[in-house]
Every structure is written in C-alpha cells, then in structure tokens.
Short mmCIF file of C-alpha atoms in Angstrom, two decimals:
data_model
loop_
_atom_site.label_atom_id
_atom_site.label_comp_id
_atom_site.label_asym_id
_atom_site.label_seq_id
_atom_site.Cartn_x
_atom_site.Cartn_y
_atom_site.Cartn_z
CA UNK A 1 13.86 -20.93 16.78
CA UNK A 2 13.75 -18.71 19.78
CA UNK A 3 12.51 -16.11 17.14
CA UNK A 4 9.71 -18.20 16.53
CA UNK A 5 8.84 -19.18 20.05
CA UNK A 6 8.27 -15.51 20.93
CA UNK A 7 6.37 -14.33 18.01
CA UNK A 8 3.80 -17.27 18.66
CA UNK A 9 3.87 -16.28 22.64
CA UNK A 10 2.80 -12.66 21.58
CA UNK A 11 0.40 -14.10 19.05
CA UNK A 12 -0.81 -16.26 21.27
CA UNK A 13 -1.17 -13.66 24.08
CA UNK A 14 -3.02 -10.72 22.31
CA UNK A 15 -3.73 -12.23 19.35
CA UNK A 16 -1.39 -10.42 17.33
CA UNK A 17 2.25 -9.85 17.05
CA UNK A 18 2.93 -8.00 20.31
CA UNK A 19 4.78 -4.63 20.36
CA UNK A 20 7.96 -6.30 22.47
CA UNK A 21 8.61 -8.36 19.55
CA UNK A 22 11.07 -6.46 17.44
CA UNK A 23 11.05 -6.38 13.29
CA UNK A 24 14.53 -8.24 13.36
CA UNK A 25 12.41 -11.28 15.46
CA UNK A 26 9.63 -11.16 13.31
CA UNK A 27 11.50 -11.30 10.01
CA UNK A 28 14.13 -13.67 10.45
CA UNK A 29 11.54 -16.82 8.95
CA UNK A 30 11.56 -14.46 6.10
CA UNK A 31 15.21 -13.63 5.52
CA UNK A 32 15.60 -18.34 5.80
CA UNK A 33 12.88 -18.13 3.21
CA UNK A 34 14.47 -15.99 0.87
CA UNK A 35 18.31 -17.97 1.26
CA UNK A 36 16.41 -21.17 0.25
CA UNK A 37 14.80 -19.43 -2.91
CA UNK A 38 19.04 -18.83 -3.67
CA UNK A 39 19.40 -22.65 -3.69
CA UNK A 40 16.71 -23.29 -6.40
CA UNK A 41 18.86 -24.14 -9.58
CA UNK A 42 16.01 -23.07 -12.32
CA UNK A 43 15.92 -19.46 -13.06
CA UNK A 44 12.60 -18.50 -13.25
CA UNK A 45 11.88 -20.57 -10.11
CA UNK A 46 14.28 -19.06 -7.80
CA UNK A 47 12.85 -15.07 -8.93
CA UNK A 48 8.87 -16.09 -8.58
CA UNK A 49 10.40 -17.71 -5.25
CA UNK A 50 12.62 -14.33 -4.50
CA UNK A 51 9.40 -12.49 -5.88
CA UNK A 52 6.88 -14.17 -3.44
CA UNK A 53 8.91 -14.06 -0.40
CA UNK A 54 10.35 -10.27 -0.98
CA UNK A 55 6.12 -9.04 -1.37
CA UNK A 56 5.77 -10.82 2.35
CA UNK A 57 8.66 -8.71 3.64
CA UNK A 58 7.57 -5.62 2.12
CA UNK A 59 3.83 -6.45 3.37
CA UNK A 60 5.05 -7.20 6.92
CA UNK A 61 6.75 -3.67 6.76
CA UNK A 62 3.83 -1.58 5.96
CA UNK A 63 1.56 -3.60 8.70
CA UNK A 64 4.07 -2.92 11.23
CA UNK A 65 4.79 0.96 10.24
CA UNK A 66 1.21 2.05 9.10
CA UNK A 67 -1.97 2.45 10.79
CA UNK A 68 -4.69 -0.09 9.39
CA UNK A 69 -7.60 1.56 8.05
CA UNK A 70 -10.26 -0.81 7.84
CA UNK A 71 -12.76 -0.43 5.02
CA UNK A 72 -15.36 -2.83 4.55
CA UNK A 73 -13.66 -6.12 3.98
CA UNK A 74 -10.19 -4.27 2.92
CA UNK A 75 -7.96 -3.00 5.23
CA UNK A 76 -5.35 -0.32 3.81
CA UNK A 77 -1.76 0.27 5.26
CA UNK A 78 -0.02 3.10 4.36
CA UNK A 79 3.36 4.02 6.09
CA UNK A 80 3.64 8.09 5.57
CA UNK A 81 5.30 10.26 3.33
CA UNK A 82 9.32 9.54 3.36
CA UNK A 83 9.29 5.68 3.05
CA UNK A 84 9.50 3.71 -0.16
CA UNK A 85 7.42 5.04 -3.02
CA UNK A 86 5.65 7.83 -0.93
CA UNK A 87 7.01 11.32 -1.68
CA UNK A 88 6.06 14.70 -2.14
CA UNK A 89 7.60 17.86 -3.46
CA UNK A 90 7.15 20.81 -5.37
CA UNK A 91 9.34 21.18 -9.10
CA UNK A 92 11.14 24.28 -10.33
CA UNK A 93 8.17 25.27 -12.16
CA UNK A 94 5.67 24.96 -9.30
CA UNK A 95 4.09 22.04 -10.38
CA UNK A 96 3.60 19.91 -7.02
CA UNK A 97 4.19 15.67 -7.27
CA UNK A 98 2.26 13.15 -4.53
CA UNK A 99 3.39 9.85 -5.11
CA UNK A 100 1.97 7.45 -3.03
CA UNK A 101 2.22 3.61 -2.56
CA UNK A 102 -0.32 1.77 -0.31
CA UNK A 103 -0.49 -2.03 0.69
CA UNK A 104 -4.53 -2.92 0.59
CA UNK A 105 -5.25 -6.81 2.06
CA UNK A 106 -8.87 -8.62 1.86
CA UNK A 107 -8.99 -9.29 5.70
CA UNK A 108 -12.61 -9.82 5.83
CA UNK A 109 -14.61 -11.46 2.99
CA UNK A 110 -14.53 -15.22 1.82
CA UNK A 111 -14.48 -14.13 -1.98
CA UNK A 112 -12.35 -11.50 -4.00
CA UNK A 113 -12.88 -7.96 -3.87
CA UNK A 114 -12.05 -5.68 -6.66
CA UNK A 115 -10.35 -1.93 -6.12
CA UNK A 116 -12.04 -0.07 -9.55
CA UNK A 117 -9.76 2.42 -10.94
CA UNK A 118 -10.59 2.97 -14.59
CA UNK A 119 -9.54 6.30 -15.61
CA UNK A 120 -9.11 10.27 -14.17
CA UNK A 121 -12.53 10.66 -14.32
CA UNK A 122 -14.00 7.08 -13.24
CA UNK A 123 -11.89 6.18 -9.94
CA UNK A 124 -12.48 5.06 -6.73
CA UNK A 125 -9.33 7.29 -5.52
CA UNK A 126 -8.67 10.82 -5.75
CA UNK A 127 -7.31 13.50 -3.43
CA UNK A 128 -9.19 16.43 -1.38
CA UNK A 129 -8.21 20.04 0.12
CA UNK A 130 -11.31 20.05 1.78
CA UNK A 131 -12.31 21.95 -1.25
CA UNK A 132 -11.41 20.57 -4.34
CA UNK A 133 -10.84 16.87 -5.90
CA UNK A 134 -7.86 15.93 -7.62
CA UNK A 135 -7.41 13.26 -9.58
CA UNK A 136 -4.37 10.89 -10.48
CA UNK A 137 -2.28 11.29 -12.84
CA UNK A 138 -0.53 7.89 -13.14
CA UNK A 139 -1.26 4.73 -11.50
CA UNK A 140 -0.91 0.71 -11.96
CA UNK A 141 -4.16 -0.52 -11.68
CA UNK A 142 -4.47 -3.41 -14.38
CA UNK A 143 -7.00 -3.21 -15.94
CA UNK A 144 -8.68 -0.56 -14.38
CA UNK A 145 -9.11 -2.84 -11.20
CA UNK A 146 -7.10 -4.55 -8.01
CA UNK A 147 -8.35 -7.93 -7.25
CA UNK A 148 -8.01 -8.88 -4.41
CA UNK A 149 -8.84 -12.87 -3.01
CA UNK A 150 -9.54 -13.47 0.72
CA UNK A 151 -6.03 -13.11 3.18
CA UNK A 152 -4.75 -11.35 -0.25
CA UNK A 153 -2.71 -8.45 0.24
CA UNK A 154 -1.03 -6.32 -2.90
CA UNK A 155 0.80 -2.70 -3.45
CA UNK A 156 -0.79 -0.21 -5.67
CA UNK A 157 1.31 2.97 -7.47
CA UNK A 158 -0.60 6.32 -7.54
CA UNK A 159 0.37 9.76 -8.75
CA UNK A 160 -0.94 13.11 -8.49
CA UNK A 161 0.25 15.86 -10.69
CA UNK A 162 -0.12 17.56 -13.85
CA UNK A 163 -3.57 16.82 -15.66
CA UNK A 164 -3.25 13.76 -18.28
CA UNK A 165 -6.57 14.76 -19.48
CA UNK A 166 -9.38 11.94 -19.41
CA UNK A 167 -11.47 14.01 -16.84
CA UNK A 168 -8.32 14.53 -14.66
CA UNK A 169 -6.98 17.54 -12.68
CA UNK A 170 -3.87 19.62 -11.98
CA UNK A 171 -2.73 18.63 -8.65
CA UNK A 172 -2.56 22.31 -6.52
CA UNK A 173 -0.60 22.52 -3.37
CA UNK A 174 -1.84 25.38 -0.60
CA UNK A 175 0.21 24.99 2.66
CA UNK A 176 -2.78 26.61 4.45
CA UNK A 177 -4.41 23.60 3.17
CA UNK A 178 -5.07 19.80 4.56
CA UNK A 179 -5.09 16.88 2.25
CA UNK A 180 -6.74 13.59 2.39
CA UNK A 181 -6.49 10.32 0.18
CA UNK A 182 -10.09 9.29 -0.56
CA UNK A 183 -10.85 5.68 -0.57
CA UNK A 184 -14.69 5.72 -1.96
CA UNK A 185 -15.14 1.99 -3.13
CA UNK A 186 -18.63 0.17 -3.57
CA UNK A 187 -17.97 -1.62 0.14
CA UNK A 188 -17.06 1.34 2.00
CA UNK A 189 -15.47 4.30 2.26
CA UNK A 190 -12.62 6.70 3.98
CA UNK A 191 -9.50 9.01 3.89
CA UNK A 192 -6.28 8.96 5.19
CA UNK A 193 -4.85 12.16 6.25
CA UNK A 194 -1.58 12.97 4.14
CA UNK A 195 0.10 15.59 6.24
CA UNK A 196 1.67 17.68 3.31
CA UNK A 197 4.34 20.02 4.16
#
C-alpha cells in the first residue's frame, strides 16, 4: 500500500513516476499480480495470465532503463548493449553479431500503427556506419509487420550478421567507426546511437 501511495504522489507531482521512487516500489503491484496468476487452477489461464503480467514487467524495465525516443506516434525504448537480448561480439572467424531487442509503444495515436519489416531488402530498420547500410539478418516481425493499437507496447528481435540473401548485407564491424539503428517508418523517422566497442 505505501508502495502505491508514493508512486501516485510522484505521478501526481510531475506527471510521471518520479526518479525517488525506486524499481522495487514501482514493481511490487506487479510481483501481487503475478502470485495471483499462480492461484488460477486452469492451465492455459494461469500462463496467458503469467504471460500478460511478465510483458508489463519487462515493459516497465526498458521504460525505466532506456531513453524514449519518440517517433511520430511510437515511442522506442531501448536499454543498451549488455541487458537482455542486446549483445554484440565478434566470432572466431571475424564475422561480427548485433543482436538487438527494443520495446516500441503507440503513445500517441487513437488507432493502430504498423512497424513494416518485410524482408532484407524492404525494411523499415537497418543499421549505418555513417557510410554503409546493413541490413538484418534475422528478425520476428510477423508477418512482415508490428501492429501496434493505441497505449500498446510490444518487443521486437533483430539481428545483424552474415547476409541471408533477399537484398541483405554482411554486417562489417570498423572500431574507427560509429553505428546507428535506423528507425525510417512512414510516420517518422530516427536512430539510436549503438555505441559498439
């Protein structure tokens, strides 16, 4: 309860959760969400329950540890190489890996909006030296596309490494180099630096 009470104090006193109010605080309501999913008797139930309640922890995490890059409508969160799904490193053979997971959330439209993301050669997403593109070389779009419905907010997978052909590129690393994730969607458009090393 206390919890509570001063989470909806900061809320109430910026507008957003304030930066005195610490994770533990914050994600207690979820952790008594998640033991109640335990008590639901049907299977299938209690994991869509677990499932539901274990995306709002994991989204709380990246909008407390990234910094929100507003695009349009969607606002992307993405918390750095070295955390969950975000890693980068260069194999025996030379051949350098970028795997990168990023929460995107509709925060400003009143219908859905779509992240396109069809193929190597046809896709919103890619990755720049400055000089050169590079494009994925696995990700989980369904589809080709990541719909997204207003207050929505979902994970996306993508990879960047050997080519897989389809239009796509070998993924080069130069540490003399700076590299950018390109967002370049119909409603907007930016990077996030990626700090390679």
């Amino acid at each position: 309860m206390k919890a509570t009470i001063t989470a909806i104090a900061a809320i109430l006193l910026v507008g957003t959760i304030a930066p005195f109010v610490s994770a533990e605080e914050v994600t207690d309501p979820l952790q008594a969400e998640l033991k109640k999913c335990a008590e639901i008797k049907k299977a299938y139930e209690r994991l869509n329950c677990e499932r539901d309640v274990k995306d709002k922890i994991t989204a709380k995490y990246y909008k407390e540890n990234s910094n929100a890059i507003e695009v349009g409508p969607v606002t992307y969160y993405w918390p750095g190489l070295g955390t969950e799904g975000n890693t980068f490193g260069i194999t025996s053979s030379g051949q350098a890996l970028l795997h990168l997971r990023i929460l995107v959330e509709n925060t400003g439209s009143t219908q859905n909006e779509s992240l396109f993301c069809t193929g190597p050669a046809v896709c919103n997403y890619d990755v720049s030296d400055g000089d050169k593109e590079y494009k994925y070389s696995g990700m989980d779009f369904t589809n080709g596309q990541v719909v997204l419905k207003p207050g929505e907010s979902k994970i996306f997978n993508i990879f960047f490494g050997p080519n897989i052909g389809g239009g796509g590129t070998t993924f080069e690393y130069d540490s003399g180099k700076d590299y950018h994730f390109r967002i370049n969607e119909s409603f907007g458009s930016s990077s996030i630096p990626l700090n390679l090393e």
